[in-house]
Structures are given as structure tokens and as C-alpha cells.
PDB file of C-alpha atoms in Angstrom:
ATOM      1  CA  MET A 209      30.585 180.300 -15.471  1.00  0.00           C
ATOM      2  CA  ASP A 210      26.818 180.042 -15.784  1.00  0.00           C
ATOM      3  CA  ARG A 211      24.661 179.466 -18.893  1.00  0.00           C
ATOM      4  CA  GLU A 212      24.602 183.191 -19.739  1.00  0.00           C
ATOM      5  CA  GLY A 213      28.377 183.413 -19.401  1.00  0.00           C
ATOM      6  CA  VAL A 214      28.847 180.483 -21.777  1.00  0.00           C
ATOM      7  CA  LYS A 215      26.421 182.147 -24.183  1.00  0.00           C
ATOM      8  CA  ALA A 216      28.335 185.439 -24.078  1.00  0.00           C
ATOM      9  CA  VAL A 217      31.712 183.776 -24.664  1.00  0.00           C
ATOM     10  CA  CYS A 218      30.493 181.519 -27.471  1.00  0.00           C
ATOM     11  CA  LEU A 219      28.465 184.124 -29.354  1.00  0.00           C
ATOM     12  CA  ALA A 220      31.446 186.505 -29.289  1.00  0.00           C
ATOM     13  CA  LEU A 221      33.447 184.022 -31.394  1.00  0.00           C
ATOM     14  CA  PRO A 222      33.389 184.453 -35.195  1.00  0.00           C
ATOM     15  CA  GLY A 223      30.732 182.612 -37.198  1.00  0.00           C
ATOM     16  CA  VAL A 224      28.919 181.156 -34.166  1.00  0.00           C
ATOM     17  CA  THR A 225      25.212 180.392 -34.112  1.00  0.00           C
ATOM     18  CA  LEU A 226      23.012 179.226 -31.256  1.00  0.00           C
ATOM     19  CA  ASP A 227      20.614 176.375 -31.932  1.00  0.00           C
ATOM     20  CA  HIS A 228      18.215 174.275 -29.849  1.00  0.00           C
ATOM     21  CA  PRO A 229      18.229 170.920 -31.687  1.00  0.00           C
ATOM     22  CA  TRP A 230      16.634 168.831 -28.940  1.00  0.00           C
ATOM     23  CA  ASP A 231      14.499 171.246 -26.937  1.00  0.00           C
ATOM     24  CA  PRO A 232      14.606 174.856 -25.675  1.00  0.00           C
ATOM     25  CA  GLY A 233      16.542 173.749 -22.576  1.00  0.00           C
ATOM     26  CA  HIS A 234      19.597 172.649 -24.557  1.00  0.00           C
ATOM     27  CA  ASP A 235      21.869 175.298 -26.084  1.00  0.00           C
ATOM     28  CA  ALA A 236      24.040 174.060 -28.955  1.00  0.00           C
ATOM     29  CA  TYR A 237      26.771 176.416 -30.149  1.00  0.00           C
ATOM     30  CA  LYS A 238      27.830 175.814 -33.733  1.00  0.00           C
ATOM     31  CA  VAL A 239      30.314 177.137 -36.222  1.00  0.00           C
ATOM     32  CA  GLY A 240      29.599 176.345 -39.860  1.00  0.00           C
ATOM     33  CA  GLY A 241      26.711 174.142 -38.750  1.00  0.00           C
ATOM     34  CA  LYS A 242      28.991 171.950 -36.587  1.00  0.00           C
ATOM     35  CA  MET A 243      28.632 171.840 -32.802  1.00  0.00           C
ATOM     36  CA  PHE A 244      31.557 172.751 -30.587  1.00  0.00           C
ATOM     37  CA  ALA A 245      29.767 173.230 -27.237  1.00  0.00           C
ATOM     38  CA  VAL A 246      26.437 172.249 -25.669  1.00  0.00           C
ATOM     39  CA  VAL A 247      24.789 173.381 -22.453  1.00  0.00           C
ATOM     40  CA  GLY A 248      22.375 170.721 -21.199  1.00  0.00           C
ATOM     41  CA  GLY A 249      18.951 171.181 -19.718  1.00  0.00           C
ATOM     42  CA  LEU A 250      20.307 170.781 -16.179  1.00  0.00           C
ATOM     43  CA  GLY A 251      23.246 173.127 -16.730  1.00  0.00           C
ATOM     44  CA  SER A 252      26.044 170.724 -17.585  1.00  0.00           C
ATOM     45  CA  LEU A 253      28.461 171.835 -20.298  1.00  0.00           C
ATOM     46  CA  SER A 254      30.015 169.620 -22.965  1.00  0.00           C
ATOM     47  CA  PHE A 255      32.624 170.741 -25.474  1.00  0.00           C
ATOM     48  CA  LYS A 256      35.180 169.473 -27.971  1.00  0.00           C
ATOM     49  CA  VAL A 257      38.810 169.172 -26.844  1.00  0.00           C
ATOM     50  CA  SER A 258      42.091 167.992 -28.328  1.00  0.00           C
ATOM     51  CA  ASP A 259      43.223 164.410 -27.833  1.00  0.00           C
ATOM     52  CA  ILE A 260      45.755 165.500 -25.209  1.00  0.00           C
ATOM     53  CA  ALA A 261      43.284 167.713 -23.330  1.00  0.00           C
ATOM     54  CA  PHE A 262      40.779 164.839 -23.321  1.00  0.00           C
ATOM     55  CA  GLU A 263      43.295 162.575 -21.611  1.00  0.00           C
ATOM     56  CA  VAL A 264      44.441 165.213 -19.123  1.00  0.00           C
ATOM     57  CA  LEU A 265      40.955 166.427 -18.164  1.00  0.00           C
ATOM     58  CA  THR A 266      39.354 162.990 -17.855  1.00  0.00           C
ATOM     59  CA  GLU A 267      42.282 161.268 -16.114  1.00  0.00           C
ATOM     60  CA  SER A 268      42.632 164.097 -13.606  1.00  0.00           C
ATOM     61  CA  GLY A 269      38.893 163.992 -12.851  1.00  0.00           C
ATOM     62  CA  ARG A 270      38.356 167.636 -13.813  1.00  0.00           C
ATOM     63  CA  ALA A 271      35.931 166.530 -16.538  1.00  0.00           C
ATOM     64  CA  ALA A 272      34.087 163.389 -17.537  1.00  0.00           C
ATOM     65  CA  PRO A 273      33.885 161.881 -21.003  1.00  0.00           C
ATOM     66  CA  ALA A 274      30.752 163.385 -22.567  1.00  0.00           C
ATOM     67  CA  PRO A 275      27.918 160.874 -23.016  1.00  0.00           C
ATOM     68  CA  TYR A 276      27.542 159.819 -26.667  1.00  0.00           C
ATOM     69  CA  MET A 277      30.369 162.148 -27.718  1.00  0.00           C
ATOM     70  CA  ALA A 278      33.446 160.853 -25.873  1.00  0.00           C
ATOM     71  CA  ARG A 279      34.705 158.902 -28.881  1.00  0.00           C
ATOM     72  CA  ALA A 280      34.924 162.246 -30.708  1.00  0.00           C
ATOM     73  CA  LYS A 281      36.936 163.690 -27.762  1.00  0.00           C
ATOM     74  CA  TRP A 282      34.225 165.704 -26.035  1.00  0.00           C
ATOM     75  CA  VAL A 283      34.241 166.276 -22.280  1.00  0.00           C
ATOM     76  CA  GLN A 284      31.426 167.154 -19.909  1.00  0.00           C
ATOM     77  CA  LEU A 285      31.436 169.410 -16.862  1.00  0.00           C
ATOM     78  CA  GLU A 286      28.546 168.808 -14.478  1.00  0.00           C
ATOM     79  CA  THR A 287      29.196 172.097 -12.687  1.00  0.00           C
ATOM     80  CA  PRO A 288      30.836 174.546 -15.102  1.00  0.00           C
ATOM     81  CA  ASP A 289      30.377 177.358 -12.583  1.00  0.00           C
ATOM     82  CA  ALA A 290      33.022 175.649 -10.422  1.00  0.00           C
ATOM     83  CA  TRP A 291      35.695 176.385 -13.067  1.00  0.00           C
ATOM     84  CA  PRO A 292      37.524 179.725 -13.315  1.00  0.00           C
ATOM     85  CA  ASP A 293      35.788 181.815 -15.982  1.00  0.00           C
ATOM     86  CA  ASP A 294      38.979 182.620 -17.897  1.00  0.00           C
ATOM     87  CA  GLU A 295      40.039 178.969 -18.060  1.00  0.00           C
ATOM     88  CA  LEU A 296      36.632 177.818 -19.261  1.00  0.00           C
ATOM     89  CA  ALA A 297      36.474 180.635 -21.814  1.00  0.00           C
ATOM     90  CA  GLU A 298      39.828 179.496 -23.185  1.00  0.00           C
ATOM     91  CA  HIS A 299      38.564 175.906 -23.536  1.00  0.00           C
ATOM     92  CA  LEU A 300      35.509 177.190 -25.431  1.00  0.00           C
ATOM     93  CA  ARG A 301      37.724 179.245 -27.760  1.00  0.00           C
ATOM     94  CA  ILE A 302      39.870 176.176 -28.406  1.00  0.00           C
ATOM     95  CA  ALA A 303      36.779 174.017 -29.044  1.00  0.00           C
ATOM     96  CA  HIS A 304      35.577 176.595 -31.566  1.00  0.00           C
ATOM     97  CA  GLY A 305      38.992 176.612 -33.244  1.00  0.00           C
ATOM     98  CA  ILE A 306      39.175 172.817 -33.485  1.00  0.00           C
ATOM     99  CA  ILE A 307      35.799 172.584 -35.204  1.00  0.00           C
ATOM    100  CA  ALA A 308      36.346 175.680 -37.379  1.00  0.00           C
ATOM    101  CA  SER A 309      39.676 174.338 -38.639  1.00  0.00           C
ATOM    102  CA  LYS A 310      37.926 171.252 -40.031  1.00  0.00           C
ATOM    103  CA  LEU A 311      35.550 173.282 -42.196  1.00  0.00           C
ATOM    104  CA  PRO A 312      36.352 173.694 -45.897  1.00  0.00           C
ATOM    105  CA  LYS A 313      38.544 176.755 -46.560  1.00  0.00           C
ATOM    106  CA  LYS A 314      35.790 178.365 -48.649  1.00  0.00           C
ATOM    107  CA  GLN A 315      33.339 178.064 -45.749  1.00  0.00           C
ATOM    108  CA  GLN A 316      35.952 179.350 -43.291  1.00  0.00           C
ATOM    109  CA  ALA A 317      36.454 182.405 -45.482  1.00  0.00           C
ATOM    110  CA  ALA A 318      32.703 183.012 -45.812  1.00  0.00           C
ATOM    111  CA  LEU A 319      32.363 182.919 -42.009  1.00  0.00           C
ATOM    112  CA  GLY A 320      35.265 185.328 -41.525  1.00  0.00           C
ATOM    113  CA  LEU A 321      37.424 182.718 -39.844  1.00  0.00           C
ATOM    114  CA  ILE A 322      40.428 183.170 -42.157  1.00  0.00           C
TER     115      ILE A 322
END
């Protein structure tokens, strides 16, 4: 999946906004102001995963711990276009769900998440 594919999947999720907090080459996808996925300037993709997925993906070598974000259980894919689109889309939906579930219920309701 390329940058435009990631954009299409992420922006189709409820309550998602696209931001460029560092520079125009970095796409940060947020729900309720909290990031759940980032596309880097060189095309790498980082996203939030569950504790179990973090272990499985990093130990199997399918993903690397994301720089600066690994302690929060984020992984990085250097070449996201090498992954099957449906599998990557599912990981992005899960990342969105993990972050959205941590928002206050009132904010979740306002964003149409519940």
C-alpha cells in the first residue's frame, strides 16, 4: 500500500484528521487529536499496535520497533507497499480503534465513535 492508499484507508475511519506536525512530508493520522499512524517523509509507515501484535510483528521481523515510539507499542514498516493491502488496512483499523478507545466517552460520542 502506498501513501495514497494509507490516506484513503485512514480518512475513511470515523473521526480521523490528517495533520502535518513536523513538515509537509510527514502525514500524521489522528483521532480525537491523538496519533494512530504516521507516514514518514521517505514513505515508511508507523502505527500503534496491541502488546501481542508488537511482540509478534517485531520478533518475526515483519516490522521494526518504531523509533521514539516503541515503548508505546508502535511498529514501523520501511516498505509498507510490500504488505498485502487488506492486511495493512486491518492493522490501521485496529490502530485507530486502540487510540479511539482511550478517548473519554464524551469525546468518543462527539466524534461518532460510539
